[in-house]
């Protein structure tokens, strides 16, 4: 196994040999992963493009020959109890000729959309893992977790063996947040429960609380720069289509929001289709190779009018692209459809769907679809920057940490006025760095992005 960093990859085309595995799409930092990360066969070895600890783009090669080369793959099916408890359960292990693990795959990480809702065997097919192993000539065996032939490794070894697209958030940021949180919690516990006046410990808690919002703003800025850099790695799209939503018919139908019209987009690249949803997640689907779609399908309702667009695969699986009313029903929509149809290198088919089928929005609306109503609250939450290890309460915990620096400062003022005032300044600055972006996000969502478009001027 050998690893090459991005410094030696400049100038290489982004296009990869097919079949290639593409990662699950996520907004924010996940956009770079959607553009860059791939697992493919280059004729001699499996090549993993991923993002490393500090965000470095790298390539890791896994040879298919030699004493440590990949000799076979083992599908480890989850037990019945695990399937009911964990979505996306099941693993694929890559073994050498002696049976020792060389790598480990989690199929749901390599399905562009909806991977966690699939059964293990279907996930292996939908991700393209089966097609990739066939192209490599790697034989595939099956077993079940808990059986004697199932690989067993310590958890840290399993993490080291994982062939992952890379962390959504850089691991340095996660590590910094965990370290700062641990230091703050320790200082808070000693100060609060001992009620002691320890200026140096108060100052340490204030610095730890201040580091968290600064790190978050830093990683957001770095993410924006890296996403722009990733977009320049390969050739520009041959066609780019923005939504052309039609007006609601008879008081019903879809109500497109400004966020959808301004953020969602369809892009056709050499060999793949990119569907960007209103929150920035970039779903990449192969248009060439053995695991690619075999047809572009326009669905029509009982009245003969178009209702949606999807991709059809040879296995019979259908992947929705979007509803016709969201993308092509408005002014300029017909021209946009013809440009999109000509750019996609697949035959175009027509498929009639029943009135009953039209009641299921998942049939028509894939990533990047507007919903029947602009559910503003859900949209604001979906548009948040990627969660840190603090998850949902991350911002609340950071705000409490900074507020504690202000609240506890009078206790240490008698012994050290400098430490007290420094803690107050760091606490106030930390509160502003957290509260200001939160306010901007909610105000922009409420006053602009989540409002329905004007049908006199759909672009407004």
Tab-separated table of C-alpha atoms in Angstrom:
chain	number	residue	atom	x	y	z
A	1	UNK	CA	0.000	0.000	0.000
A	2	UNK	CA	1.383	3.415	-0.958
A	3	UNK	CA	0.076	6.934	-0.397
A	4	UNK	CA	0.641	10.034	-2.509
A	5	UNK	CA	-0.388	13.499	-1.394
A	6	UNK	CA	-1.920	16.228	-3.516
A	7	UNK	CA	1.394	17.940	-4.237
A	8	UNK	CA	2.229	15.280	-6.818
A	9	UNK	CA	-1.329	15.118	-8.175
A	10	UNK	CA	-1.564	18.624	-9.612
A	11	UNK	CA	-2.332	18.621	-13.271
A	12	UNK	CA	-3.980	15.206	-13.233
A	13	UNK	CA	-7.502	15.066	-14.643
A	14	UNK	CA	-10.279	14.492	-12.129
A	15	UNK	CA	-12.001	11.917	-14.326
A	16	UNK	CA	-11.425	8.352	-13.146
A	17	UNK	CA	-11.727	4.950	-14.839
A	18	UNK	CA	-15.142	3.334	-14.502
A	19	UNK	CA	-16.588	1.671	-12.563
A	20	UNK	CA	-15.721	3.977	-9.679
A	21	UNK	CA	-17.294	4.318	-6.237
A	22	UNK	CA	-18.643	7.769	-5.395
A	23	UNK	CA	-19.192	8.979	-1.829
A	24	UNK	CA	-22.425	9.832	-0.072
A	25	UNK	CA	-23.247	13.485	-0.680
A	26	UNK	CA	-23.260	16.021	2.145
A	27	UNK	CA	-23.315	19.840	2.145
A	28	UNK	CA	-20.570	22.129	3.428
A	29	UNK	CA	-17.231	20.304	3.715
A	30	UNK	CA	-18.822	17.274	2.049
A	31	UNK	CA	-18.880	19.059	-1.315
A	32	UNK	CA	-15.114	18.677	-1.697
A	33	UNK	CA	-15.428	14.971	-0.917
A	34	UNK	CA	-18.136	14.563	-3.585
A	35	UNK	CA	-15.855	16.147	-6.167
A	36	UNK	CA	-12.584	14.494	-5.171
A	37	UNK	CA	-13.060	11.181	-3.363
A	38	UNK	CA	-13.294	8.024	-5.483
A	39	UNK	CA	-12.397	4.345	-5.277
A	40	UNK	CA	-11.483	2.852	-8.651
A	41	UNK	CA	-9.331	0.306	-10.485
A	42	UNK	CA	-6.528	1.744	-12.617
A	43	UNK	CA	-5.579	-1.550	-14.280
A	44	UNK	CA	-2.983	-2.549	-11.686
A	45	UNK	CA	-4.344	-1.640	-8.250
A	46	UNK	CA	-7.334	-0.291	-6.378
A	47	UNK	CA	-6.858	3.444	-5.938
A	48	UNK	CA	-8.528	5.385	-3.136
A	49	UNK	CA	-8.825	9.130	-3.480
A	50	UNK	CA	-9.706	10.577	-0.099
A	51	UNK	CA	-9.206	13.511	2.245
A	52	UNK	CA	-6.680	13.128	5.052
A	53	UNK	CA	-6.367	14.360	8.649
A	54	UNK	CA	-5.477	17.948	7.761
A	55	UNK	CA	-7.686	18.001	4.675
A	56	UNK	CA	-4.885	17.034	2.265
A	57	UNK	CA	-6.142	15.345	-0.900
A	58	UNK	CA	-4.342	12.067	-1.321
A	59	UNK	CA	-4.273	8.847	-3.323
A	60	UNK	CA	-3.647	5.464	-1.706
A	61	UNK	CA	-2.908	2.410	-3.842
A	62	UNK	CA	-3.881	-1.129	-2.835
A	63	UNK	CA	-2.092	-3.674	-5.068
A	64	UNK	CA	-3.941	-6.752	-6.310
A	65	UNK	CA	-0.861	-8.963	-6.429
A	66	UNK	CA	2.031	-9.823	-4.168
A	67	UNK	CA	2.105	-11.124	-0.577
A	68	UNK	CA	0.154	-8.128	0.766
A	69	UNK	CA	-2.042	-7.585	-2.275
A	70	UNK	CA	-5.810	-7.961	-2.285
A	71	UNK	CA	-6.659	-11.569	-3.069
A	72	UNK	CA	-10.415	-11.742	-2.344
A	73	UNK	CA	-13.320	-9.812	-0.876
A	74	UNK	CA	-15.557	-10.984	1.948
A	75	UNK	CA	-19.106	-9.679	2.391
A	76	UNK	CA	-19.861	-9.754	6.116
A	77	UNK	CA	-23.642	-9.688	6.503
A	78	UNK	CA	-25.021	-8.265	9.756
A	79	UNK	CA	-27.040	-10.389	12.164
A	80	UNK	CA	-30.810	-10.045	12.360
A	81	UNK	CA	-30.650	-8.007	15.582
A	82	UNK	CA	-28.089	-5.604	14.119
A	83	UNK	CA	-30.173	-5.014	10.993
A	84	UNK	CA	-33.133	-3.907	13.090
A	85	UNK	CA	-30.986	-1.683	15.300
A	86	UNK	CA	-28.470	-0.075	12.930
A	87	UNK	CA	-29.069	1.398	9.498
A	88	UNK	CA	-26.344	0.784	6.974
A	89	UNK	CA	-25.061	-2.289	8.849
A	90	UNK	CA	-22.746	-4.730	7.084
A	91	UNK	CA	-19.130	-4.545	5.926
A	92	UNK	CA	-16.930	-5.586	3.022
A	93	UNK	CA	-13.458	-6.821	3.946
A	94	UNK	CA	-10.546	-7.005	1.530
A	95	UNK	CA	-8.173	-9.876	2.361
A	96	UNK	CA	-4.730	-10.919	1.142
A	97	UNK	CA	-3.748	-14.452	0.108
A	98	UNK	CA	-3.164	-15.496	3.730
A	99	UNK	CA	-6.568	-14.193	4.849
A	100	UNK	CA	-5.254	-11.114	6.656
A	101	UNK	CA	-7.330	-7.915	6.288
A	102	UNK	CA	-5.970	-5.329	3.859
A	103	UNK	CA	-8.929	-2.954	3.868
A	104	UNK	CA	-12.526	-2.529	4.930
A	105	UNK	CA	-15.487	-0.897	3.167
A	106	UNK	CA	-18.801	0.373	4.547
A	107	UNK	CA	-21.111	0.379	1.502
A	108	UNK	CA	-23.395	3.179	2.738
A	109	UNK	CA	-20.418	5.566	2.656
A	110	UNK	CA	-20.182	4.992	-1.108
A	111	UNK	CA	-23.792	5.497	-2.184
A	112	UNK	CA	-24.418	9.058	-3.420
A	113	UNK	CA	-27.936	9.250	-1.932
A	114	UNK	CA	-30.138	7.204	0.411
A	115	UNK	CA	-27.549	4.569	1.328
A	116	UNK	CA	-28.548	4.091	4.954
A	117	UNK	CA	-32.081	3.091	3.969
A	118	UNK	CA	-30.960	0.094	1.923
A	119	UNK	CA	-30.341	-3.491	2.912
A	120	UNK	CA	-26.724	-4.637	2.921
A	121	UNK	CA	-26.784	-6.699	-0.277
A	122	UNK	CA	-28.656	-4.006	-2.186
A	123	UNK	CA	-26.209	-1.398	-0.869
A	124	UNK	CA	-23.288	-3.452	-2.198
A	125	UNK	CA	-24.865	-3.412	-5.681
A	126	UNK	CA	-26.099	0.204	-5.612
A	127	UNK	CA	-22.732	1.532	-4.491
A	128	UNK	CA	-20.972	-0.126	-7.427
A	129	UNK	CA	-18.838	-2.370	-5.200
A	130	UNK	CA	-19.966	-5.512	-7.065
A	131	UNK	CA	-19.148	-3.969	-10.453
A	132	UNK	CA	-15.772	-2.758	-9.170
A	133	UNK	CA	-14.776	-6.204	-7.890
A	134	UNK	CA	-15.853	-7.746	-11.179
A	135	UNK	CA	-13.701	-5.279	-13.101
A	136	UNK	CA	-10.745	-6.053	-10.825
A	137	UNK	CA	-11.229	-9.805	-11.049
A	138	UNK	CA	-11.468	-10.042	-7.262
A	139	UNK	CA	-13.474	-13.120	-6.138
A	140	UNK	CA	-16.215	-12.458	-3.583
A	141	UNK	CA	-17.154	-14.703	-0.660
A	142	UNK	CA	-19.922	-14.308	1.921
A	143	UNK	CA	-20.222	-14.815	5.638
A	144	UNK	CA	-22.097	-13.401	8.603
A	145	UNK	CA	-20.838	-11.467	11.598
A	146	UNK	CA	-20.188	-13.778	14.493
A	147	UNK	CA	-19.126	-16.754	12.401
A	148	UNK	CA	-15.587	-18.142	12.796
A	149	UNK	CA	-14.525	-17.014	9.299
A	150	UNK	CA	-15.629	-13.390	9.871
A	151	UNK	CA	-12.638	-11.055	10.404
A	152	UNK	CA	-12.110	-9.774	13.922
A	153	UNK	CA	-9.862	-6.812	14.644
A	154	UNK	CA	-9.528	-4.318	17.534
A	155	UNK	CA	-11.530	-1.125	16.970
A	156	UNK	CA	-8.441	1.001	16.329
A	157	UNK	CA	-7.252	-1.506	13.737
A	158	UNK	CA	-10.685	-1.429	12.049
A	159	UNK	CA	-10.470	2.361	11.833
A	160	UNK	CA	-7.004	2.137	10.282
A	161	UNK	CA	-8.225	-0.365	7.678
A	162	UNK	CA	-11.292	1.640	6.651
A	163	UNK	CA	-11.320	2.776	3.027
A	164	UNK	CA	-13.334	5.936	3.574
A	165	UNK	CA	-13.903	9.027	1.393
A	166	UNK	CA	-12.530	11.030	4.312
A	167	UNK	CA	-14.018	12.907	7.269
A	168	UNK	CA	-16.772	15.397	6.492
A	169	UNK	CA	-15.145	17.821	8.911
A	170	UNK	CA	-11.324	17.834	9.098
A	171	UNK	CA	-10.144	15.664	11.956
A	172	UNK	CA	-7.876	18.435	13.253
A	173	UNK	CA	-11.006	20.489	13.876
A	174	UNK	CA	-12.766	17.623	15.613
A	175	UNK	CA	-9.692	16.935	17.747
A	176	UNK	CA	-9.350	20.615	18.648
A	177	UNK	CA	-13.029	20.834	19.644
A	178	UNK	CA	-12.754	17.725	21.819
A	179	UNK	CA	-9.561	18.969	23.494
A	180	UNK	CA	-10.958	22.459	24.120
A	181	UNK	CA	-14.197	20.991	25.479
A	182	UNK	CA	-12.357	18.645	27.829
A	183	UNK	CA	-10.106	21.437	29.153
A	184	UNK	CA	-13.072	23.760	29.673
A	185	UNK	CA	-15.177	21.118	31.419
A	186	UNK	CA	-12.321	20.227	33.785
A	187	UNK	CA	-11.712	23.902	34.633
A	188	UNK	CA	-15.444	24.546	35.040
A	189	UNK	CA	-15.860	21.573	37.383
A	190	UNK	CA	-12.991	22.647	39.662
A	191	UNK	CA	-14.056	26.310	39.728
A	192	UNK	CA	-17.771	25.762	40.234
A	193	UNK	CA	-17.775	22.954	42.770
A	194	UNK	CA	-14.778	24.097	44.784
A	195	UNK	CA	-15.884	27.765	44.651
A	196	UNK	CA	-12.179	28.607	44.731
A	197	UNK	CA	-10.683	31.761	43.278
A	198	UNK	CA	-8.133	30.441	40.827
A	199	UNK	CA	-7.374	33.173	38.270
A	200	UNK	CA	-5.101	31.021	36.117
A	201	UNK	CA	-7.759	28.300	35.883
A	202	UNK	CA	-10.448	30.864	35.055
A	203	UNK	CA	-8.248	32.234	32.299
A	204	UNK	CA	-7.657	28.703	30.958
A	205	UNK	CA	-11.422	28.083	30.831
A	206	UNK	CA	-11.990	31.392	29.014
A	207	UNK	CA	-9.331	30.613	26.406
A	208	UNK	CA	-10.735	27.098	25.863
A	209	UNK	CA	-14.255	28.523	25.415
A	210	UNK	CA	-12.965	31.150	22.965
A	211	UNK	CA	-11.067	28.608	20.853
A	212	UNK	CA	-14.255	26.736	19.841
A	213	UNK	CA	-16.070	29.528	17.907
A	214	UNK	CA	-12.806	30.733	16.371
A	215	UNK	CA	-12.066	27.193	15.143
A	216	UNK	CA	-15.568	26.866	13.695
A	217	UNK	CA	-15.348	30.148	11.764
A	218	UNK	CA	-11.885	29.147	10.564
A	219	UNK	CA	-13.013	25.759	9.272
A	220	UNK	CA	-15.979	27.372	7.508
A	221	UNK	CA	-13.671	29.772	5.693
A	222	UNK	CA	-11.219	27.030	4.843
A	223	UNK	CA	-14.120	24.882	3.576
A	224	UNK	CA	-15.283	27.607	1.202
A	225	UNK	CA	-11.769	27.975	-0.240
A	226	UNK	CA	-11.243	24.234	-0.595
A	227	UNK	CA	-14.625	23.738	-2.300
A	228	UNK	CA	-13.653	26.368	-4.877
A	229	UNK	CA	-10.300	24.661	-5.349
A	230	UNK	CA	-11.950	21.255	-5.801
A	231	UNK	CA	-14.274	22.657	-8.468
A	232	UNK	CA	-11.199	23.525	-10.547
A	233	UNK	CA	-9.676	20.033	-10.393
A	234	UNK	CA	-11.296	18.818	-13.577
A	235	UNK	CA	-12.909	20.065	-16.760
A	236	UNK	CA	-15.873	22.465	-16.548
A	237	UNK	CA	-19.379	21.062	-17.022
A	238	UNK	CA	-20.599	20.695	-20.571
A	239	UNK	CA	-24.073	21.844	-19.518
A	240	UNK	CA	-25.351	23.557	-16.387
A	241	UNK	CA	-29.113	23.757	-15.794
A	242	UNK	CA	-30.777	25.882	-13.110
A	243	UNK	CA	-34.358	25.226	-11.988
A	244	UNK	CA	-37.162	26.652	-14.105
A	245	UNK	CA	-40.137	25.994	-11.815
A	246	UNK	CA	-43.644	26.445	-13.104
A	247	UNK	CA	-46.425	28.288	-11.268
A	248	UNK	CA	-48.766	26.252	-9.050
A	249	UNK	CA	-51.722	24.967	-11.000
A	250	UNK	CA	-55.164	25.584	-9.535
A	251	UNK	CA	-53.761	26.726	-6.207
A	252	UNK	CA	-51.803	23.493	-5.731
A	253	UNK	CA	-48.557	22.025	-6.953
A	254	UNK	CA	-45.072	22.948	-5.904
A	255	UNK	CA	-44.049	26.244	-4.383
A	256	UNK	CA	-40.401	26.829	-5.210
A	257	UNK	CA	-38.364	28.862	-2.761
A	258	UNK	CA	-35.623	31.356	-3.485
A	259	UNK	CA	-33.141	28.964	-1.908
A	260	UNK	CA	-34.088	26.232	-4.373
A	261	UNK	CA	-33.973	28.475	-7.442
A	262	UNK	CA	-30.657	30.082	-6.495
A	263	UNK	CA	-28.791	27.068	-5.076
A	264	UNK	CA	-30.009	23.905	-6.837
A	265	UNK	CA	-28.364	23.028	-10.152
A	266	UNK	CA	-27.846	20.145	-12.599
A	267	UNK	CA	-24.393	19.786	-14.141
A	268	UNK	CA	-23.254	17.298	-16.766
A	269	UNK	CA	-19.543	16.445	-16.619
A	270	UNK	CA	-17.627	13.957	-18.757
A	271	UNK	CA	-18.833	10.604	-17.469
A	272	UNK	CA	-20.992	11.811	-14.595
A	273	UNK	CA	-24.052	13.812	-13.603
A	274	UNK	CA	-23.981	16.248	-10.693
A	275	UNK	CA	-27.218	17.116	-8.884
A	276	UNK	CA	-26.748	19.885	-6.307
A	277	UNK	CA	-29.596	20.337	-3.846
A	278	UNK	CA	-30.658	23.649	-2.237
A	279	UNK	CA	-28.327	23.031	0.717
A	280	UNK	CA	-25.187	22.421	-1.325
A	281	UNK	CA	-24.946	18.611	-1.228
A	282	UNK	CA	-23.526	17.420	-4.558
A	283	UNK	CA	-24.822	14.003	-5.662
A	284	UNK	CA	-22.574	12.507	-8.356
A	285	UNK	CA	-23.891	9.681	-10.551
A	286	UNK	CA	-21.923	7.775	-13.179
A	287	UNK	CA	-22.993	8.148	-16.821
A	288	UNK	CA	-20.473	5.682	-18.237
A	289	UNK	CA	-19.038	2.323	-17.263
A	290	UNK	CA	-20.586	-0.952	-16.142
A	291	UNK	CA	-22.199	0.574	-13.020
A	292	UNK	CA	-23.660	3.588	-14.821
A	293	UNK	CA	-27.267	4.331	-15.641
A	294	UNK	CA	-28.474	2.964	-18.978
A	295	UNK	CA	-31.192	5.513	-19.775
A	296	UNK	CA	-32.507	8.964	-18.991
A	297	UNK	CA	-36.240	8.662	-18.376
A	298	UNK	CA	-38.925	11.321	-18.579
A	299	UNK	CA	-42.012	10.269	-16.658
A	300	UNK	CA	-45.479	11.316	-17.782
A	301	UNK	CA	-48.750	11.273	-15.889
A	302	UNK	CA	-52.132	9.879	-16.942
A	303	UNK	CA	-52.833	13.101	-18.849
A	304	UNK	CA	-49.656	12.765	-20.887
A	305	UNK	CA	-47.901	15.737	-19.272
A	306	UNK	CA	-44.308	15.342	-17.977
A	307	UNK	CA	-44.100	14.899	-14.214
A	308	UNK	CA	-40.498	13.976	-13.472
A	309	UNK	CA	-37.037	12.911	-14.638
A	310	UNK	CA	-35.033	9.913	-13.470
A	311	UNK	CA	-32.132	7.624	-14.346
A	312	UNK	CA	-32.710	3.924	-15.029
A	313	UNK	CA	-30.084	1.290	-14.291
A	314	UNK	CA	-29.718	-2.140	-15.892
A	315	UNK	CA	-30.689	-3.771	-12.586
A	316	UNK	CA	-34.056	-2.016	-12.717
A	317	UNK	CA	-33.163	0.516	-10.017
A	318	UNK	CA	-34.434	4.025	-10.704
A	319	UNK	CA	-32.802	7.166	-9.292
A	320	UNK	CA	-34.992	10.304	-9.365
A	321	UNK	CA	-33.372	13.517	-10.538
A	322	UNK	CA	-36.272	15.870	-9.907
A	323	UNK	CA	-39.873	16.775	-10.555
A	324	UNK	CA	-40.711	18.368	-13.887
A	325	UNK	CA	-42.647	21.139	-12.147
A	326	UNK	CA	-39.527	22.043	-10.177
A	327	UNK	CA	-36.992	22.034	-13.000
A	328	UNK	CA	-38.551	22.417	-16.456
A	329	UNK	CA	-42.162	23.645	-16.213
A	330	UNK	CA	-41.496	27.389	-16.105
A	331	UNK	CA	-40.287	29.952	-18.647
A	332	UNK	CA	-37.235	28.594	-20.461
A	333	UNK	CA	-37.796	25.132	-19.035
A	334	UNK	CA	-38.367	23.387	-22.369
A	335	UNK	CA	-35.116	24.774	-23.761
A	336	UNK	CA	-33.308	23.773	-20.559
A	337	UNK	CA	-34.660	20.227	-20.896
A	338	UNK	CA	-33.451	19.896	-24.482
A	339	UNK	CA	-29.967	21.166	-23.505
A	340	UNK	CA	-29.871	18.734	-20.599
A	341	UNK	CA	-31.130	15.842	-22.718
A	342	UNK	CA	-28.544	16.437	-25.449
A	343	UNK	CA	-25.712	16.695	-22.905
A	344	UNK	CA	-26.491	13.432	-21.070
A	345	UNK	CA	-24.855	10.627	-23.112
A	346	UNK	CA	-27.730	8.185	-22.552
A	347	UNK	CA	-30.787	7.217	-24.594
A	348	UNK	CA	-33.934	9.026	-23.491
A	349	UNK	CA	-37.054	7.024	-22.683
A	350	UNK	CA	-40.647	7.864	-21.767
A	351	UNK	CA	-42.411	6.127	-18.885
A	352	UNK	CA	-46.022	6.514	-17.869
A	353	UNK	CA	-46.859	6.567	-14.172
A	354	UNK	CA	-50.260	6.165	-12.553
A	355	UNK	CA	-52.176	8.756	-10.589
A	356	UNK	CA	-51.569	6.722	-7.419
A	357	UNK	CA	-47.811	6.738	-8.006
A	358	UNK	CA	-47.839	10.516	-8.345
A	359	UNK	CA	-48.883	10.836	-4.697
A	360	UNK	CA	-45.442	9.582	-3.619
A	361	UNK	CA	-43.063	12.527	-3.757
A	362	UNK	CA	-39.979	10.262	-3.641
A	363	UNK	CA	-40.924	8.960	-7.084
A	364	UNK	CA	-40.392	12.382	-8.619
A	365	UNK	CA	-38.173	14.339	-6.270
A	366	UNK	CA	-34.593	13.358	-5.835
A	367	UNK	CA	-31.826	15.544	-4.403
A	368	UNK	CA	-32.396	19.162	-5.339
A	369	UNK	CA	-36.190	19.159	-5.364
A	370	UNK	CA	-38.552	21.775	-4.038
A	371	UNK	CA	-41.250	20.509	-1.741
A	372	UNK	CA	-44.982	21.217	-1.976
A	373	UNK	CA	-44.591	23.895	0.704
A	374	UNK	CA	-41.552	25.916	1.777
A	375	UNK	CA	-41.097	24.325	5.212
A	376	UNK	CA	-38.929	27.120	6.521
A	377	UNK	CA	-38.009	25.625	9.887
A	378	UNK	CA	-36.775	22.360	8.374
A	379	UNK	CA	-34.964	24.264	5.619
A	380	UNK	CA	-33.078	26.416	8.131
A	381	UNK	CA	-31.896	23.331	9.987
A	382	UNK	CA	-30.927	21.528	6.776
A	383	UNK	CA	-28.891	24.572	5.712
A	384	UNK	CA	-26.768	24.579	8.877
A	385	UNK	CA	-23.052	24.030	8.504
A	386	UNK	CA	-21.988	20.432	9.187
A	387	UNK	CA	-22.371	19.369	12.825
A	388	UNK	CA	-19.289	18.960	14.952
A	389	UNK	CA	-18.839	16.256	17.578
A	390	UNK	CA	-21.026	18.454	19.791
A	391	UNK	CA	-23.937	17.603	17.463
A	392	UNK	CA	-27.219	19.482	17.908
A	393	UNK	CA	-26.286	21.278	21.125
A	394	UNK	CA	-22.859	22.401	19.949
A	395	UNK	CA	-23.770	26.094	19.652
A	396	UNK	CA	-25.661	26.136	22.966
A	397	UNK	CA	-22.729	24.536	24.782
A	398	UNK	CA	-20.283	27.030	23.263
A	399	UNK	CA	-22.491	29.968	24.212
A	400	UNK	CA	-22.807	28.695	27.794
A	401	UNK	CA	-19.027	28.247	27.963
A	402	UNK	CA	-18.405	31.832	26.866
A	403	UNK	CA	-21.136	33.144	29.187
A	404	UNK	CA	-19.465	31.377	32.112
A	405	UNK	CA	-16.289	33.381	31.429
A	406	UNK	CA	-18.284	36.590	32.002
A	407	UNK	CA	-20.360	35.283	34.906
A	408	UNK	CA	-17.453	33.897	36.974
A	409	UNK	CA	-15.023	36.772	36.344
A	410	UNK	CA	-16.091	38.805	39.481
A	411	UNK	CA	-15.081	35.821	41.656
A	412	UNK	CA	-11.430	36.042	40.567
A	413	UNK	CA	-11.298	39.827	40.262
A	414	UNK	CA	-10.019	40.308	43.822
A	415	UNK	CA	-6.952	38.160	43.243
A	416	UNK	CA	-6.275	39.135	39.637
A	417	UNK	CA	-8.068	41.958	37.864
A	418	UNK	CA	-6.111	41.233	34.675
A	419	UNK	CA	-7.330	37.618	34.551
A	420	UNK	CA	-10.892	38.747	35.286
A	421	UNK	CA	-11.013	41.402	32.562
A	422	UNK	CA	-9.291	39.117	30.064
A	423	UNK	CA	-11.898	36.433	30.763
A	424	UNK	CA	-14.709	38.957	30.277
A	425	UNK	CA	-13.305	40.139	26.946
A	426	UNK	CA	-12.806	36.576	25.713
A	427	UNK	CA	-16.298	35.623	26.869
A	428	UNK	CA	-17.981	38.588	25.161
A	429	UNK	CA	-15.980	38.032	21.964
A	430	UNK	CA	-16.885	34.334	21.995
A	431	UNK	CA	-20.581	35.127	22.406
A	432	UNK	CA	-20.477	37.561	19.489
A	433	UNK	CA	-18.635	35.083	17.250
A	434	UNK	CA	-21.362	32.511	17.899
A	435	UNK	CA	-24.463	34.698	18.096
A	436	UNK	CA	-23.755	36.893	15.058
A	437	UNK	CA	-23.463	34.038	12.489
A	438	UNK	CA	-26.532	32.365	14.013
A	439	UNK	CA	-28.551	35.566	13.645
A	440	UNK	CA	-27.361	36.129	10.072
A	441	UNK	CA	-28.271	32.568	9.122
A	442	UNK	CA	-31.786	32.795	10.541
A	443	UNK	CA	-32.487	36.265	9.195
A	444	UNK	CA	-31.328	35.378	5.672
A	445	UNK	CA	-33.453	32.227	5.778
A	446	UNK	CA	-36.577	33.938	7.113
A	447	UNK	CA	-36.354	37.112	5.019
A	448	UNK	CA	-34.974	35.736	1.755
A	449	UNK	CA	-34.121	32.081	1.128
A	450	UNK	CA	-37.253	30.372	2.437
A	451	UNK	CA	-39.700	32.744	0.782
A	452	UNK	CA	-41.539	31.565	-2.346
A	453	UNK	CA	-40.391	33.053	-5.622
A	454	UNK	CA	-42.357	35.700	-7.454
A	455	UNK	CA	-44.041	34.249	-10.525
A	456	UNK	CA	-43.715	37.572	-12.356
A	457	UNK	CA	-39.961	37.204	-12.066
A	458	UNK	CA	-38.994	33.635	-11.068
A	459	UNK	CA	-35.363	34.603	-10.572
A	460	UNK	CA	-36.247	37.060	-7.791
